[in-house]
Structure formats: structure tokens, C-alpha cells
Amino acid sequence: FVEISNGSTIVFSRKLAIGQGFGELALINDAPRAGTIKCPQGAQFLTIEKKDYQATLQVVQFYEYREIREFIRQIPFFSHGEVDRFIPAMRQQYSDSLKVIYRRGEPVSQLFVVMSGELAALHADIEDEANPLAVEAMLQKTQHSYAYVAKDVLAPDVVLNDGVHYTTVVTTSDCVLYSVSAHEARLTLSESVKAALIAEGQRVRCLSTPPHLKT
């Protein structure tokens, strides 16, 4: 983990996987560090000097961040300031059609934003989810509760309330998703943005829940 703080207040903490880094935005923008970074537990790091970064990785990461920023800014829920705080933590992932993104009853771990493609939310479990034929069969016999498309945020009410998923979400086409950890989303988003996202998630849940499952 690394913790980023502004004075005595922890702005957010991030769990980094092997190969992930931090601090690149200050180098890209040639700006002072936005916060203090500390590691609450032992870790090993590789570092790269500013001049070496500028000569190698900067151009690649600049265009990656610009692509994410321009896309996320098209989503009404996110202000420009929110976007800038999100970018270092967001990861782009590709998923083939007929893949399970998350399962009903599973604790939340990521906030997902759809960049392209379509996904279906099902009030059902898929036993053999590694088998595309089994996933396709479940899609054919189960009524979709909701279809997610580009610029949709997947179940934000559940993510921001630290709940468990109430549907299984499956890709129905090849998809590109942006994701950020649920913990980081809860820490970095403003209260007004979280309230708007929660309201949207609850609206979708109300529209998509079959009558016999409503309580």
C-alpha cells in the first residue's frame, strides 16, 4: 500500500500490484508533488530519474492519460477535478464477449466504467462461467435485467455503499472497461458526485429488478 496525504489528512490509499507505479503525473505536468507519499508496510521499489522518464515513458503515458481524461470527462457525473484525481488509479482492461465481470453476491472490489461494448446484468448465477457456451446458454434463458453500454457506470450504488453485487454482469460483446478500486472511489469522489452516482445506481436497480424480487 501507499498512502497519499495532504498535510495530516490521507487523501487516498492505493494497493499497488507488481509493476504498477505512482508519481508520473507530476513528471508529465512538470509540477510539484501534490501530496506526501508513505508506505505503511515494507516494500521494494524501482525508481527512474526525471530525465530518463522524460526520454522514455513520458510520451506513452501522456497519451494514455489524455485518452482516459477525455473519455471520463464525457460522463456527466465526473467533474474535471474528479477526473484528475482518478486518472493515476484507473486501469484499462479488455474483455472478450461472454465473460463474467462480477458475480451476484460477490463483495465489491472495483468501480467499472464502460468505454465500449455492451454488458448484461442478470439476476442469476452461472455455474460454469469459464465455458462461453454455458454463459451464452444462461443469457438465452435468463431475462436480462439491464443492458450496460458505453459511458455507463456499473452498479455505483453498491460500490459506493460497500455492499455486495445484486446481479451477475456478463459481457455480450467485446468490451473495454476502465476500473478503479472501490476503496479509492469512496475516498476520492466528492460527496455530491457520490450522491449522484448512488441515486443513478438505485434508479437502475429499481427499473431492472423483476417484481417478484422486489422487497
PDB file of C-alpha atoms in Angstrom:
ATOM      1  CA  PHE A   1       0.000   0.000   0.000  1.00  0.00           C
ATOM      2  CA  VAL A   2       0.951   3.636  -0.422  1.00  0.00           C
ATOM      3  CA  GLU A   3      -0.833   6.485   1.343  1.00  0.00           C
ATOM      4  CA  ILE A   4      -1.087   9.923  -0.235  1.00  0.00           C
ATOM      5  CA  SER A   5      -1.787  12.737   2.173  1.00  0.00           C
ATOM      6  CA  ASN A   6      -2.285  16.474   2.067  1.00  0.00           C
ATOM      7  CA  GLY A   7      -0.885  17.675   5.353  1.00  0.00           C
ATOM      8  CA  SER A   8      -2.327  15.452   8.087  1.00  0.00           C
ATOM      9  CA  THR A   9      -5.271  14.174   6.012  1.00  0.00           C
ATOM     10  CA  ILE A  10      -4.986  10.965   3.995  1.00  0.00           C
ATOM     11  CA  VAL A  11      -6.433  11.748   0.578  1.00  0.00           C
ATOM     12  CA  PHE A  12      -6.453   8.154  -0.509  1.00  0.00           C
ATOM     13  CA  SER A  13      -4.530   4.931  -0.175  1.00  0.00           C
ATOM     14  CA  ARG A  14      -3.814   2.622  -3.034  1.00  0.00           C
ATOM     15  CA  LYS A  15      -2.876  -1.020  -3.156  1.00  0.00           C
ATOM     16  CA  LEU A  16      -0.312  -1.424  -5.907  1.00  0.00           C
ATOM     17  CA  ALA A  17       0.266  -4.625  -7.800  1.00  0.00           C
ATOM     18  CA  ILE A  18       3.696  -5.654  -9.026  1.00  0.00           C
ATOM     19  CA  GLY A  19       4.607  -3.442 -11.968  1.00  0.00           C
ATOM     20  CA  GLN A  20       2.390  -0.510 -11.002  1.00  0.00           C
ATOM     21  CA  GLY A  21       3.828   2.862 -10.086  1.00  0.00           C
ATOM     22  CA  PHE A  22       2.992   6.357  -8.869  1.00  0.00           C
ATOM     23  CA  GLY A  23       4.222   9.925  -9.233  1.00  0.00           C
ATOM     24  CA  GLU A  24       4.054  10.095 -13.014  1.00  0.00           C
ATOM     25  CA  LEU A  25       1.508  12.926 -13.224  1.00  0.00           C
ATOM     26  CA  ALA A  26       3.867  15.379 -11.529  1.00  0.00           C
ATOM     27  CA  LEU A  27       6.539  14.452 -14.073  1.00  0.00           C
ATOM     28  CA  ILE A  28       4.162  14.655 -17.030  1.00  0.00           C
ATOM     29  CA  ASN A  29       2.880  18.081 -15.918  1.00  0.00           C
ATOM     30  CA  ASP A  30       6.276  19.264 -14.630  1.00  0.00           C
ATOM     31  CA  ALA A  31       4.518  20.195 -11.400  1.00  0.00           C
ATOM     32  CA  PRO A  32       5.317  19.909  -7.665  1.00  0.00           C
ATOM     33  CA  ARG A  33       4.200  16.792  -5.869  1.00  0.00           C
ATOM     34  CA  ALA A  34       0.536  17.042  -4.896  1.00  0.00           C
ATOM     35  CA  GLY A  35       0.920  15.133  -1.648  1.00  0.00           C
ATOM     36  CA  THR A  36       3.170  13.211   0.684  1.00  0.00           C
ATOM     37  CA  ILE A  37       3.538   9.503  -0.054  1.00  0.00           C
ATOM     38  CA  LYS A  38       4.412   6.925   2.546  1.00  0.00           C
ATOM     39  CA  CYS A  39       4.294   3.171   2.696  1.00  0.00           C
ATOM     40  CA  PRO A  40       2.660   1.755   5.859  1.00  0.00           C
ATOM     41  CA  GLN A  41       4.428  -1.582   5.350  1.00  0.00           C
ATOM     42  CA  GLY A  42       7.675  -2.836   3.904  1.00  0.00           C
ATOM     43  CA  ALA A  43       8.070  -2.723   0.133  1.00  0.00           C
ATOM     44  CA  GLN A  44      10.684  -2.667  -2.607  1.00  0.00           C
ATOM     45  CA  PHE A  45      10.676  -0.088  -5.389  1.00  0.00           C
ATOM     46  CA  LEU A  46      12.433   0.581  -8.644  1.00  0.00           C
ATOM     47  CA  THR A  47      12.920   4.274  -9.413  1.00  0.00           C
ATOM     48  CA  ILE A  48      13.572   6.187 -12.608  1.00  0.00           C
ATOM     49  CA  GLU A  49      15.154   9.628 -12.778  1.00  0.00           C
ATOM     50  CA  LYS A  50      13.132  12.508 -14.213  1.00  0.00           C
ATOM     51  CA  LYS A  51      15.362  12.964 -17.265  1.00  0.00           C
ATOM     52  CA  ASP A  52      15.243   9.246 -18.053  1.00  0.00           C
ATOM     53  CA  TYR A  53      11.455   9.176 -17.630  1.00  0.00           C
ATOM     54  CA  GLN A  54      11.056  12.148 -19.971  1.00  0.00           C
ATOM     55  CA  ALA A  55      13.222  10.446 -22.566  1.00  0.00           C
ATOM     56  CA  THR A  56      11.340   7.139 -22.470  1.00  0.00           C
ATOM     57  CA  LEU A  57       7.929   6.663 -20.831  1.00  0.00           C
ATOM     58  CA  GLN A  58       6.528  10.178 -20.694  1.00  0.00           C
ATOM     59  CA  VAL A  59       5.124  10.353 -24.222  1.00  0.00           C
ATOM     60  CA  VAL A  60       3.405   6.961 -23.915  1.00  0.00           C
ATOM     61  CA  GLN A  61       1.822   7.705 -20.547  1.00  0.00           C
ATOM     62  CA  PHE A  62       0.857  11.231 -21.566  1.00  0.00           C
ATOM     63  CA  TYR A  63      -1.308   9.887 -24.393  1.00  0.00           C
ATOM     64  CA  GLU A  64      -2.753   7.160 -22.157  1.00  0.00           C
ATOM     65  CA  TYR A  65      -3.804   9.707 -19.546  1.00  0.00           C
ATOM     66  CA  ARG A  66      -5.166  12.071 -22.163  1.00  0.00           C
ATOM     67  CA  GLU A  67      -7.341   9.290 -23.608  1.00  0.00           C
ATOM     68  CA  ILE A  68      -8.730   8.407 -20.169  1.00  0.00           C
ATOM     69  CA  ARG A  69      -9.296  12.057 -19.246  1.00  0.00           C
ATOM     70  CA  GLU A  70     -11.113  12.932 -22.455  1.00  0.00           C
ATOM     71  CA  PHE A  71     -13.384   9.906 -22.161  1.00  0.00           C
ATOM     72  CA  ILE A  72     -14.235  10.230 -18.452  1.00  0.00           C
ATOM     73  CA  ARG A  73     -14.984  13.950 -18.852  1.00  0.00           C
ATOM     74  CA  GLN A  74     -17.826  12.991 -21.188  1.00  0.00           C
ATOM     75  CA  ILE A  75     -19.626  11.321 -18.276  1.00  0.00           C
ATOM     76  CA  PRO A  76     -21.846  13.901 -16.539  1.00  0.00           C
ATOM     77  CA  PHE A  77     -21.161  12.575 -13.042  1.00  0.00           C
ATOM     78  CA  PHE A  78     -17.464  13.432 -13.083  1.00  0.00           C
ATOM     79  CA  SER A  79     -16.145  16.983 -12.842  1.00  0.00           C
ATOM     80  CA  HIS A  80     -12.705  17.872 -14.189  1.00  0.00           C
ATOM     81  CA  GLY A  81     -11.179  17.857 -10.724  1.00  0.00           C
ATOM     82  CA  GLU A  82     -12.592  14.409 -10.012  1.00  0.00           C
ATOM     83  CA  VAL A  83     -11.134  13.143 -13.266  1.00  0.00           C
ATOM     84  CA  ASP A  84      -7.647  14.366 -12.487  1.00  0.00           C
ATOM     85  CA  ARG A  85      -7.651  12.581  -9.147  1.00  0.00           C
ATOM     86  CA  PHE A  86      -8.967   9.378 -10.711  1.00  0.00           C
ATOM     87  CA  ILE A  87      -6.558   9.053 -13.606  1.00  0.00           C
ATOM     88  CA  PRO A  88      -3.474   7.702 -11.774  1.00  0.00           C
ATOM     89  CA  ALA A  89      -5.566   4.899 -10.293  1.00  0.00           C
ATOM     90  CA  MET A  90      -7.631   3.935 -13.336  1.00  0.00           C
ATOM     91  CA  ARG A  91      -6.784   0.842 -15.309  1.00  0.00           C
ATOM     92  CA  GLN A  92      -7.996  -0.076 -18.764  1.00  0.00           C
ATOM     93  CA  GLN A  93      -8.991  -3.665 -19.320  1.00  0.00           C
ATOM     94  CA  TYR A  94     -10.205  -5.572 -22.344  1.00  0.00           C
ATOM     95  CA  SER A  95     -12.730  -8.378 -22.107  1.00  0.00           C
ATOM     96  CA  ASP A  96     -13.945 -10.759 -24.764  1.00  0.00           C
ATOM     97  CA  SER A  97     -17.633 -11.434 -25.217  1.00  0.00           C
ATOM     98  CA  LEU A  98     -19.304 -13.894 -22.811  1.00  0.00           C
ATOM     99  CA  LYS A  99     -17.029 -13.159 -19.873  1.00  0.00           C
ATOM    100  CA  VAL A 100     -18.231 -12.635 -16.304  1.00  0.00           C
ATOM    101  CA  ILE A 101     -17.129  -9.270 -14.870  1.00  0.00           C
ATOM    102  CA  TYR A 102     -18.550  -9.876 -11.405  1.00  0.00           C
ATOM    103  CA  ARG A 103     -20.998 -12.250  -9.741  1.00  0.00           C
ATOM    104  CA  ARG A 104     -24.203 -11.867  -7.796  1.00  0.00           C
ATOM    105  CA  GLY A 105     -23.472 -11.969  -4.052  1.00  0.00           C
ATOM    106  CA  GLU A 106     -19.810 -11.046  -4.541  1.00  0.00           C
ATOM    107  CA  PRO A 107     -18.354  -8.208  -2.385  1.00  0.00           C
ATOM    108  CA  VAL A 108     -17.490  -5.153  -4.450  1.00  0.00           C
ATOM    109  CA  SER A 109     -13.851  -4.527  -5.308  1.00  0.00           C
ATOM    110  CA  GLN A 110     -13.861  -2.239  -8.368  1.00  0.00           C
ATOM    111  CA  LEU A 111     -15.835   0.645  -9.825  1.00  0.00           C
ATOM    112  CA  PHE A 112     -16.248  -0.036 -13.549  1.00  0.00           C
ATOM    113  CA  VAL A 113     -16.952   2.451 -16.344  1.00  0.00           C
ATOM    114  CA  VAL A 114     -17.823   1.113 -19.798  1.00  0.00           C
ATOM    115  CA  MET A 115     -15.720   2.642 -22.581  1.00  0.00           C
ATOM    116  CA  SER A 116     -17.073   0.456 -25.378  1.00  0.00           C
ATOM    117  CA  GLY A 117     -19.143  -2.672 -25.849  1.00  0.00           C
ATOM    118  CA  GLU A 118     -22.241  -3.985 -24.105  1.00  0.00           C
ATOM    119  CA  LEU A 119     -22.857  -5.965 -20.931  1.00  0.00           C
ATOM    120  CA  ALA A 120     -25.910  -7.663 -19.457  1.00  0.00           C
ATOM    121  CA  ALA A 121     -26.910  -7.718 -15.798  1.00  0.00           C
ATOM    122  CA  LEU A 122     -28.608 -10.967 -14.743  1.00  0.00           C
ATOM    123  CA  HIS A 123     -30.468 -11.999 -11.600  1.00  0.00           C
ATOM    124  CA  ALA A 124     -28.865 -15.417 -11.906  1.00  0.00           C
ATOM    125  CA  ASP A 125     -25.723 -17.401 -11.152  1.00  0.00           C
ATOM    126  CA  ILE A 126     -23.574 -19.047 -13.814  1.00  0.00           C
ATOM    127  CA  GLU A 127     -22.041 -22.292 -12.623  1.00  0.00           C
ATOM    128  CA  ASP A 128     -19.548 -22.919 -15.425  1.00  0.00           C
ATOM    129  CA  GLU A 129     -18.563 -19.328 -16.133  1.00  0.00           C
ATOM    130  CA  ALA A 130     -15.254 -20.317 -17.741  1.00  0.00           C
ATOM    131  CA  ASN A 131     -17.224 -22.019 -20.517  1.00  0.00           C
ATOM    132  CA  PRO A 132     -18.511 -19.463 -23.075  1.00  0.00           C
ATOM    133  CA  LEU A 133     -21.223 -21.905 -24.178  1.00  0.00           C
ATOM    134  CA  ALA A 134     -22.573 -22.112 -20.628  1.00  0.00           C
ATOM    135  CA  VAL A 135     -22.550 -18.327 -20.344  1.00  0.00           C
ATOM    136  CA  GLU A 136     -24.339 -17.981 -23.662  1.00  0.00           C
ATOM    137  CA  ALA A 137     -26.944 -20.555 -22.633  1.00  0.00           C
ATOM    138  CA  MET A 138     -27.636 -18.660 -19.411  1.00  0.00           C
ATOM    139  CA  LEU A 139     -28.014 -15.415 -21.359  1.00  0.00           C
ATOM    140  CA  GLN A 140     -30.548 -17.041 -23.672  1.00  0.00           C
ATOM    141  CA  LYS A 141     -32.731 -18.491 -20.933  1.00  0.00           C
ATOM    142  CA  THR A 142     -32.493 -15.651 -18.399  1.00  0.00           C
ATOM    143  CA  GLN A 143     -34.197 -12.323 -18.889  1.00  0.00           C
ATOM    144  CA  HIS A 144     -31.641  -9.511 -18.803  1.00  0.00           C
ATOM    145  CA  SER A 145     -32.412  -7.079 -16.025  1.00  0.00           C
ATOM    146  CA  TYR A 146     -30.356  -4.290 -17.588  1.00  0.00           C
ATOM    147  CA  ALA A 147     -28.004  -3.642 -20.503  1.00  0.00           C
ATOM    148  CA  TYR A 148     -24.931  -1.511 -19.874  1.00  0.00           C
ATOM    149  CA  VAL A 149     -23.391   0.440 -22.762  1.00  0.00           C
ATOM    150  CA  ALA A 150     -20.614   2.996 -23.286  1.00  0.00           C
ATOM    151  CA  LYS A 151     -20.328   5.694 -20.566  1.00  0.00           C
ATOM    152  CA  ASP A 152     -22.366   3.668 -18.072  1.00  0.00           C
ATOM    153  CA  VAL A 153     -21.041   3.143 -14.550  1.00  0.00           C
ATOM    154  CA  LEU A 154     -21.703  -0.384 -13.280  1.00  0.00           C
ATOM    155  CA  ALA A 155     -23.781  -0.536 -10.068  1.00  0.00           C
ATOM    156  CA  PRO A 156     -22.261   2.591  -8.454  1.00  0.00           C
ATOM    157  CA  ASP A 157     -24.727   2.498  -5.545  1.00  0.00           C
ATOM    158  CA  VAL A 158     -23.415  -0.897  -4.458  1.00  0.00           C
ATOM    159  CA  VAL A 159     -19.767   0.099  -4.919  1.00  0.00           C
ATOM    160  CA  LEU A 160     -20.003   3.379  -3.026  1.00  0.00           C
ATOM    161  CA  ASN A 161     -22.060   1.821  -0.201  1.00  0.00           C
ATOM    162  CA  ASP A 162     -19.525  -1.025   0.138  1.00  0.00           C
ATOM    163  CA  GLY A 163     -22.166  -3.675  -0.472  1.00  0.00           C
ATOM    164  CA  VAL A 164     -22.390  -6.905  -2.435  1.00  0.00           C
ATOM    165  CA  HIS A 165     -23.416  -7.161  -6.062  1.00  0.00           C
ATOM    166  CA  TYR A 166     -27.094  -7.946  -6.636  1.00  0.00           C
ATOM    167  CA  THR A 167     -26.640  -9.095 -10.239  1.00  0.00           C
ATOM    168  CA  THR A 168     -24.143 -11.075 -12.280  1.00  0.00           C
ATOM    169  CA  VAL A 169     -22.703  -8.918 -15.065  1.00  0.00           C
ATOM    170  CA  VAL A 170     -21.597 -10.563 -18.310  1.00  0.00           C
ATOM    171  CA  THR A 171     -20.141  -9.089 -21.497  1.00  0.00           C
ATOM    172  CA  THR A 172     -22.381  -9.607 -24.523  1.00  0.00           C
ATOM    173  CA  SER A 173     -19.764  -8.187 -26.915  1.00  0.00           C
ATOM    174  CA  ASP A 174     -16.063  -7.447 -26.789  1.00  0.00           C
ATOM    175  CA  CYS A 175     -15.652  -4.672 -24.224  1.00  0.00           C
ATOM    176  CA  VAL A 176     -13.205  -2.084 -22.989  1.00  0.00           C
ATOM    177  CA  LEU A 177     -13.649  -1.047 -19.355  1.00  0.00           C
ATOM    178  CA  TYR A 178     -11.953   1.447 -17.088  1.00  0.00           C
ATOM    179  CA  SER A 179     -11.756   0.446 -13.451  1.00  0.00           C
ATOM    180  CA  VAL A 180     -10.649   1.934 -10.146  1.00  0.00           C
ATOM    181  CA  SER A 181     -10.692   0.247  -6.767  1.00  0.00           C
ATOM    182  CA  ALA A 182     -13.913   0.682  -4.809  1.00  0.00           C
ATOM    183  CA  HIS A 183     -11.919   1.851  -1.794  1.00  0.00           C
ATOM    184  CA  GLU A 184     -10.236   4.580  -3.793  1.00  0.00           C
ATOM    185  CA  ALA A 185     -13.501   5.688  -5.394  1.00  0.00           C
ATOM    186  CA  ARG A 186     -15.084   6.096  -1.978  1.00  0.00           C
ATOM    187  CA  LEU A 187     -12.131   8.135  -0.725  1.00  0.00           C
ATOM    188  CA  THR A 188     -11.541  10.409  -3.714  1.00  0.00           C
ATOM    189  CA  LEU A 189     -15.012  11.265  -5.038  1.00  0.00           C
ATOM    190  CA  SER A 190     -16.760  14.307  -3.610  1.00  0.00           C
ATOM    191  CA  GLU A 191     -19.932  13.798  -1.597  1.00  0.00           C
ATOM    192  CA  SER A 192     -22.073  15.423  -4.306  1.00  0.00           C
ATOM    193  CA  VAL A 193     -20.702  13.122  -7.009  1.00  0.00           C
ATOM    194  CA  LYS A 194     -21.155  10.063  -4.804  1.00  0.00           C
ATOM    195  CA  ALA A 195     -24.747  11.071  -4.064  1.00  0.00           C
ATOM    196  CA  ALA A 196     -25.494  11.470  -7.782  1.00  0.00           C
ATOM    197  CA  LEU A 197     -23.912   8.115  -8.642  1.00  0.00           C
ATOM    198  CA  ILE A 198     -25.759   6.340  -5.827  1.00  0.00           C
ATOM    199  CA  ALA A 199     -29.065   7.833  -6.988  1.00  0.00           C
ATOM    200  CA  GLU A 200     -28.392   6.675 -10.554  1.00  0.00           C
ATOM    201  CA  GLY A 201     -27.490   3.184  -9.387  1.00  0.00           C
ATOM    202  CA  GLN A 202     -30.658   2.955  -7.315  1.00  0.00           C
ATOM    203  CA  ARG A 203     -32.731   4.162 -10.282  1.00  0.00           C
ATOM    204  CA  VAL A 204     -31.281   1.413 -12.468  1.00  0.00           C
ATOM    205  CA  ARG A 205     -31.826  -1.177  -9.744  1.00  0.00           C
ATOM    206  CA  CYS A 206     -35.478  -0.160  -9.385  1.00  0.00           C
ATOM    207  CA  LEU A 207     -36.084  -0.321 -13.131  1.00  0.00           C
ATOM    208  CA  SER A 208     -34.271  -3.613 -13.612  1.00  0.00           C
ATOM    209  CA  THR A 209     -35.413  -5.700 -10.644  1.00  0.00           C
ATOM    210  CA  PRO A 210     -38.214  -8.153 -11.546  1.00  0.00           C
ATOM    211  CA  PRO A 211     -41.394  -7.648  -9.459  1.00  0.00           C
ATOM    212  CA  HIS A 212     -41.039 -10.981  -7.648  1.00  0.00           C
ATOM    213  CA  LEU A 213     -37.563  -9.970  -6.392  1.00  0.00           C
ATOM    214  CA  LYS A 214     -38.542  -6.531  -5.120  1.00  0.00           C
ATOM    215  CA  THR A 215     -38.914  -6.145  -1.380  1.00  0.00           C
TER     216      THR A 215
END
